[in-house]
Structures are given as C-alpha cells and as structure tokens.
Amino acid sequence: MHAMMLNKIGGPLVWTELPDREPGPGEIRVKVTACGVCRTDLHVVDGELPHPQVPIIPGHEIVGRIDAIGSDVGDLVPGQRVGIPWLGHTCGVCLFCAMQCENLCDRPIFTGYTRDGGFATATIVDARFAFPLGDEGSDESLAPLLCAGLIGWRALTIAGDSMNLGLYGFGAAAHILAQVAKWQGRSVFAFTRPGDHATQDFARSLGATWAGGSDELPPQTLDAAIIFATVGELVPLALKAVRKGGRVVCAGIHMSDIPGFPYSALWGERQLLSVANLTRQDGLDFLSQTPQMNIVTTTRRYALQHANEALADLRAGRFNGAAVLVP
Ligand SMILES: [Zn+2]
Ligand SMILES: [Zn+2]
C-alpha cells in the first residue's frame, strides 16, 4: 500500500510505500476510494491537538470497499462500501461510554490522529466503527459527509429547535449543513469573512436566506448559531445575534482564545456549548436520512499524491466546499 505520511509535525506529507497489513480480530481492511480533507487534518499536521503523534497517516472522511475481513466481524462482507469517520474506537467501559456519550470517551482512538487514516490506498479499521454506505451517490460526493456532514449534524441536533439558524464560517461543514437545515424547513443565515462575496454567493446558491460578513448582525434575530470557523472572536458576535434562550454551538475541535465579553451578552438564558466528536448513533441517524435530503456536495478532487496541495488550498481558502483525495 501507499500513503501520504506525516513524519514530522509541521512537515509536509510524504508519499510512502508500506507493507500491506492484514486485519486483526474485529478489524477490516478497506481499499480507499476517496478521502475528504478536513480542517482537523490541518490541526493534526500543525500539532495543534493534544499529544500529537507521528508518524501518522491523516484522513478521517474515508469511503472505500472492504477487501479483507478479520475474525469476529459480524455482518460486513467483502466488496461492501463503507464510510470511516473520525471516531475510530471507544473503550466501552468508562463513565461516558456507559452514559451513551461515547463521543466523550476517556480512552478513544481517532482515525487519522491516533490511528492511521485514509490519506492512503488502504486502511485497517475497527469494524464496529465503519458505516455501511449503500450504493447511492459517488464515493467522492459521500466522503465529506463522514466528518463535515456528521459533525454538522451533531451540532445541529445540539442547537435545538431553531427556525432561524446562523452558520459562522461557510466551509465544508456549513455547505452541507445549510442543505440539511433547508430540507428540514429552517432558514439559514450564513456568515463569512467580511467582504468574502464569493462565499456569500455560494451560501445563497445553497439556499441561505441571507449571507453576510461575520461582523454584521443578521436581518432577523437567530434562534441558534453554530460556529465552524476556528476564530474565538466569533463567540461574542454570535451571542449578540441570538435571541434570549438561544444557543451558540462551537463545532470546531480547535479555536483561538475567546475574548472577554460583557455578561449581558450571555444573560437571558443564552447558552454557549461545544460539540465534541460523534457517536455511532449520530452516524446511523444522519446517514440513514442523507439519501432523502438530496445533498449536493461541492468537491474539489486531488490525486492522493497531491495531498499537500489540498491542505495548502484549504488553509488559504482557495475553494468552496470540500477537498477530496482520490488514490
Ligand atoms: Zn469510553
Ligand atoms: Zn474532520
């Protein structure tokens, strides 16, 4: 197999030939056909997450076909198409696992961060954390659903019953979630970098009721806002945009420091929450409904060997939607 390997934090990924591995008990080997590029991959490369480890193969929006099955694997079959998300393994016994909050597990393993991921021609995964994907949709179009879509879905659930929904940062996750929210009958208000008219047009083309700069107040008060951008300054701005009792959900794994703000911005039972990871149930709930949602993902395809270019383009905001690597 081949992979784009991170050998040094901050370093470029390096095209590397590796010996083929066989799946152990409970594991499957997946021949990767598409792997989305997520902002979290940049955090992994930059060493911005706790306990960075190298060498590692990044990538946690994996679509592929099962090509080998280890012992003790239940109902998966060779050739089946599966999706592999960020959550790669949980301990099953900690307080959080026992509370049905496996997203908060004390001893988790994360795909492309603490176990090798999908910037590769093949990967070995815990079979219990692979989602059967069915046959609808292309591999490339489905890949961004595995993190951008799923984390967005969890954030939307946590945002609660909100008719007017603000999305701060209109990248891969928001471009999917805007379509989900519209399908559910909500109104979407999209916030981009001030002056980024191209992304504002993109948001409107996906059904946003309004799109503007993050320094602007929307024309209507929001019931909830989800912040996908990694910019802490957005938290007080979003709190100012939501109504009394409204929620602001921070959906990123990493964010710059949140500046001080007056208590009055939180007063009125406004709630500030974060979303961490996903549960397998989130994945089952979301992926069972996506065929009806008619989500059209906007993707930019890169050859696997060009992963560094994809990461650089993501960092610079050079495309709308999601980058996808194809071996
Ligand atoms: Zn656990
Ligand atoms: Zn991700």
PDB file of N, CA, C and O in Angstrom, residues 2 16 20 53 56-57 79 95 105 113 155 159 163 165 186 191 197 200 213 215 227 235 271 292 299 306 309-310:
ATOM      1  N   HIS A   2       0.234   2.357  -0.388  1.00  0.00           N
ATOM      2  CA  HIS A   2       0.920   3.648  -0.364  1.00  0.00           C
ATOM      3  C   HIS A   2       0.129   4.619   0.518  1.00  0.00           C
ATOM      4  O   HIS A   2      -1.088   4.478   0.659  1.00  0.00           O
ATOM      5  N   THR A  16       4.695   7.438   0.631  1.00  0.00           N
ATOM      6  CA  THR A  16       5.466   6.364   1.245  1.00  0.00           C
ATOM      7  C   THR A  16       4.869   5.010   0.871  1.00  0.00           C
ATOM      8  O   THR A  16       3.649   4.844   0.911  1.00  0.00           O
ATOM      9  N   ASP A  20       1.633  -4.207   3.042  1.00  0.00           N
ATOM     10  CA  ASP A  20       0.199  -4.460   3.249  1.00  0.00           C
ATOM     11  C   ASP A  20       0.016  -5.092   4.623  1.00  0.00           C
ATOM     12  O   ASP A  20       0.795  -5.959   5.017  1.00  0.00           O
ATOM     13  N   GLN A  53       0.997  12.808  17.575  1.00  0.00           N
ATOM     14  CA  GLN A  53       1.901  11.677  17.403  1.00  0.00           C
ATOM     15  C   GLN A  53       2.256  11.486  15.937  1.00  0.00           C
ATOM     16  O   GLN A  53       1.426  11.654  15.053  1.00  0.00           O
ATOM     17  N   ILE A  56       2.168   9.430  11.310  1.00  0.00           N
ATOM     18  CA  ILE A  56       0.735   9.127  11.248  1.00  0.00           C
ATOM     19  C   ILE A  56       0.245   9.402   9.819  1.00  0.00           C
ATOM     20  O   ILE A  56       0.773  10.298   9.147  1.00  0.00           O
ATOM     21  N   ILE A  57      -0.733   8.627   9.406  1.00  0.00           N
ATOM     22  CA  ILE A  57      -1.411   8.877   8.132  1.00  0.00           C
ATOM     23  C   ILE A  57      -2.703   9.622   8.457  1.00  0.00           C
ATOM     24  O   ILE A  57      -3.584   9.044   9.101  1.00  0.00           O
ATOM     25  N   GLY A  79     -16.122  -6.416  -0.444  1.00  0.00           N
ATOM     26  CA  GLY A  79     -16.655  -5.628  -1.558  1.00  0.00           C
ATOM     27  C   GLY A  79     -17.666  -4.582  -1.140  1.00  0.00           C
ATOM     28  O   GLY A  79     -18.011  -3.692  -1.905  1.00  0.00           O
ATOM     29  N   LEU A  95     -17.085   6.039  32.186  1.00  0.00           N
ATOM     30  CA  LEU A  95     -18.322   6.717  32.587  1.00  0.00           C
ATOM     31  C   LEU A  95     -19.094   7.207  31.370  1.00  0.00           C
ATOM     32  O   LEU A  95     -20.310   7.056  31.272  1.00  0.00           O
ATOM     33  N   CYS A 105     -15.642   9.612  25.252  1.00  0.00           N
ATOM     34  CA  CYS A 105     -14.883   8.506  25.847  1.00  0.00           C
ATOM     35  C   CYS A 105     -13.513   8.966  26.377  1.00  0.00           C
ATOM     36  O   CYS A 105     -12.838   9.774  25.766  1.00  0.00           O
ATOM     37  N   TYR A 113      -5.523  10.479  13.483  1.00  0.00           N
ATOM     38  CA  TYR A 113      -4.920  11.294  14.537  1.00  0.00           C
ATOM     39  C   TYR A 113      -4.184  10.391  15.531  1.00  0.00           C
ATOM     40  O   TYR A 113      -2.992  10.579  15.793  1.00  0.00           O
ATOM     41  N   ALA A 155     -23.951  19.006  15.663  1.00  0.00           N
ATOM     42  CA  ALA A 155     -24.072  20.402  16.107  1.00  0.00           C
ATOM     43  C   ALA A 155     -25.503  20.907  15.916  1.00  0.00           C
ATOM     44  O   ALA A 155     -26.045  21.618  16.771  1.00  0.00           O
ATOM     45  N   ALA A 159     -28.009  22.299  18.649  1.00  0.00           N
ATOM     46  CA  ALA A 159     -28.533  23.672  18.519  1.00  0.00           C
ATOM     47  C   ALA A 159     -30.019  23.727  18.867  1.00  0.00           C
ATOM     48  O   ALA A 159     -30.548  24.789  19.175  1.00  0.00           O
ATOM     49  N   MET A 163     -35.608  27.775  14.246  1.00  0.00           N
ATOM     50  CA  MET A 163     -36.098  28.084  12.898  1.00  0.00           C
ATOM     51  C   MET A 163     -35.074  28.959  12.163  1.00  0.00           C
ATOM     52  O   MET A 163     -34.738  28.687  11.014  1.00  0.00           O
ATOM     53  N   LEU A 165     -31.418  29.830  11.835  1.00  0.00           N
ATOM     54  CA  LEU A 165     -30.140  29.222  12.235  1.00  0.00           C
ATOM     55  C   LEU A 165     -28.983  29.980  11.588  1.00  0.00           C
ATOM     56  O   LEU A 165     -28.942  30.129  10.363  1.00  0.00           O
ATOM     57  N   ARG A 186     -35.801  24.940   7.908  1.00  0.00           N
ATOM     58  CA  ARG A 186     -35.245  26.071   8.657  1.00  0.00           C
ATOM     59  C   ARG A 186     -34.759  27.158   7.706  1.00  0.00           C
ATOM     60  O   ARG A 186     -34.525  26.908   6.523  1.00  0.00           O
ATOM     61  N   PHE A 191     -22.636  33.368   7.674  1.00  0.00           N
ATOM     62  CA  PHE A 191     -21.649  34.406   7.995  1.00  0.00           C
ATOM     63  C   PHE A 191     -20.284  33.969   7.477  1.00  0.00           C
ATOM     64  O   PHE A 191     -19.827  32.865   7.757  1.00  0.00           O
ATOM     65  N   HIS A 197     -17.434  37.982  -0.781  1.00  0.00           N
ATOM     66  CA  HIS A 197     -18.713  37.930  -1.511  1.00  0.00           C
ATOM     67  C   HIS A 197     -18.873  36.620  -2.271  1.00  0.00           C
ATOM     68  O   HIS A 197     -19.997  36.149  -2.457  1.00  0.00           O
ATOM     69  N   GLN A 200     -20.277  34.201   0.100  1.00  0.00           N
ATOM     70  CA  GLN A 200     -21.666  34.595   0.405  1.00  0.00           C
ATOM     71  C   GLN A 200     -22.599  34.193  -0.744  1.00  0.00           C
ATOM     72  O   GLN A 200     -23.706  33.694  -0.518  1.00  0.00           O
ATOM     73  N   GLY A 213     -21.160  39.326   6.226  1.00  0.00           N
ATOM     74  CA  GLY A 213     -19.915  39.229   6.970  1.00  0.00           C
ATOM     75  C   GLY A 213     -20.177  38.886   8.429  1.00  0.00           C
ATOM     76  O   GLY A 213     -21.238  39.199   8.978  1.00  0.00           O
ATOM     77  N   ASP A 215     -19.028  40.248  10.876  1.00  0.00           N
ATOM     78  CA  ASP A 215     -19.101  41.472  11.679  1.00  0.00           C
ATOM     79  C   ASP A 215     -20.474  42.133  11.579  1.00  0.00           C
ATOM     80  O   ASP A 215     -20.718  43.150  12.211  1.00  0.00           O
ATOM     81  N   ILE A 227     -20.881  27.746  15.201  1.00  0.00           N
ATOM     82  CA  ILE A 227     -19.616  28.338  14.758  1.00  0.00           C
ATOM     83  C   ILE A 227     -18.698  27.221  14.274  1.00  0.00           C
ATOM     84  O   ILE A 227     -18.274  26.356  15.043  1.00  0.00           O
ATOM     85  N   VAL A 235     -17.393  34.161  18.956  1.00  0.00           N
ATOM     86  CA  VAL A 235     -18.302  33.727  20.018  1.00  0.00           C
ATOM     87  C   VAL A 235     -19.145  34.893  20.546  1.00  0.00           C
ATOM     88  O   VAL A 235     -20.384  34.814  20.568  1.00  0.00           O
ATOM     89  N   GLN A 271     -27.237  30.178  25.793  1.00  0.00           N
ATOM     90  CA  GLN A 271     -26.367  29.062  26.148  1.00  0.00           C
ATOM     91  C   GLN A 271     -25.211  28.970  25.172  1.00  0.00           C
ATOM     92  O   GLN A 271     -25.401  29.118  23.962  1.00  0.00           O
ATOM     93  N   GLN A 292     -32.483  10.857   1.354  1.00  0.00           N
ATOM     94  CA  GLN A 292     -33.693  11.665   1.117  1.00  0.00           C
ATOM     95  C   GLN A 292     -33.399  13.158   1.080  1.00  0.00           C
ATOM     96  O   GLN A 292     -34.205  13.950   0.604  1.00  0.00           O
ATOM     97  N   THR A 299     -17.269  19.450  -4.365  1.00  0.00           N
ATOM     98  CA  THR A 299     -15.962  18.885  -4.030  1.00  0.00           C
ATOM     99  C   THR A 299     -14.908  19.340  -5.026  1.00  0.00           C
ATOM    100  O   THR A 299     -15.212  19.611  -6.184  1.00  0.00           O
ATOM    101  N   HIS A 306      -1.177  14.472  -4.228  1.00  0.00           N
ATOM    102  CA  HIS A 306      -1.227  15.940  -4.137  1.00  0.00           C
ATOM    103  C   HIS A 306      -1.897  16.405  -2.835  1.00  0.00           C
ATOM    104  O   HIS A 306      -2.446  17.510  -2.779  1.00  0.00           O
ATOM    105  N   GLU A 309      -0.952  19.834  -1.541  1.00  0.00           N
ATOM    106  CA  GLU A 309      -1.576  20.935  -2.271  1.00  0.00           C
ATOM    107  C   GLU A 309      -3.015  21.143  -1.758  1.00  0.00           C
ATOM    108  O   GLU A 309      -3.463  22.285  -1.574  1.00  0.00           O
ATOM    109  N   ALA A 310      -3.715  20.051  -1.509  1.00  0.00           N
ATOM    110  CA  ALA A 310      -5.089  20.154  -0.993  1.00  0.00           C
ATOM    111  C   ALA A 310      -5.097  20.835   0.373  1.00  0.00           C
ATOM    112  O   ALA A 310      -5.938  21.708   0.648  1.00  0.00           O
TER     113      ALA A 310
END
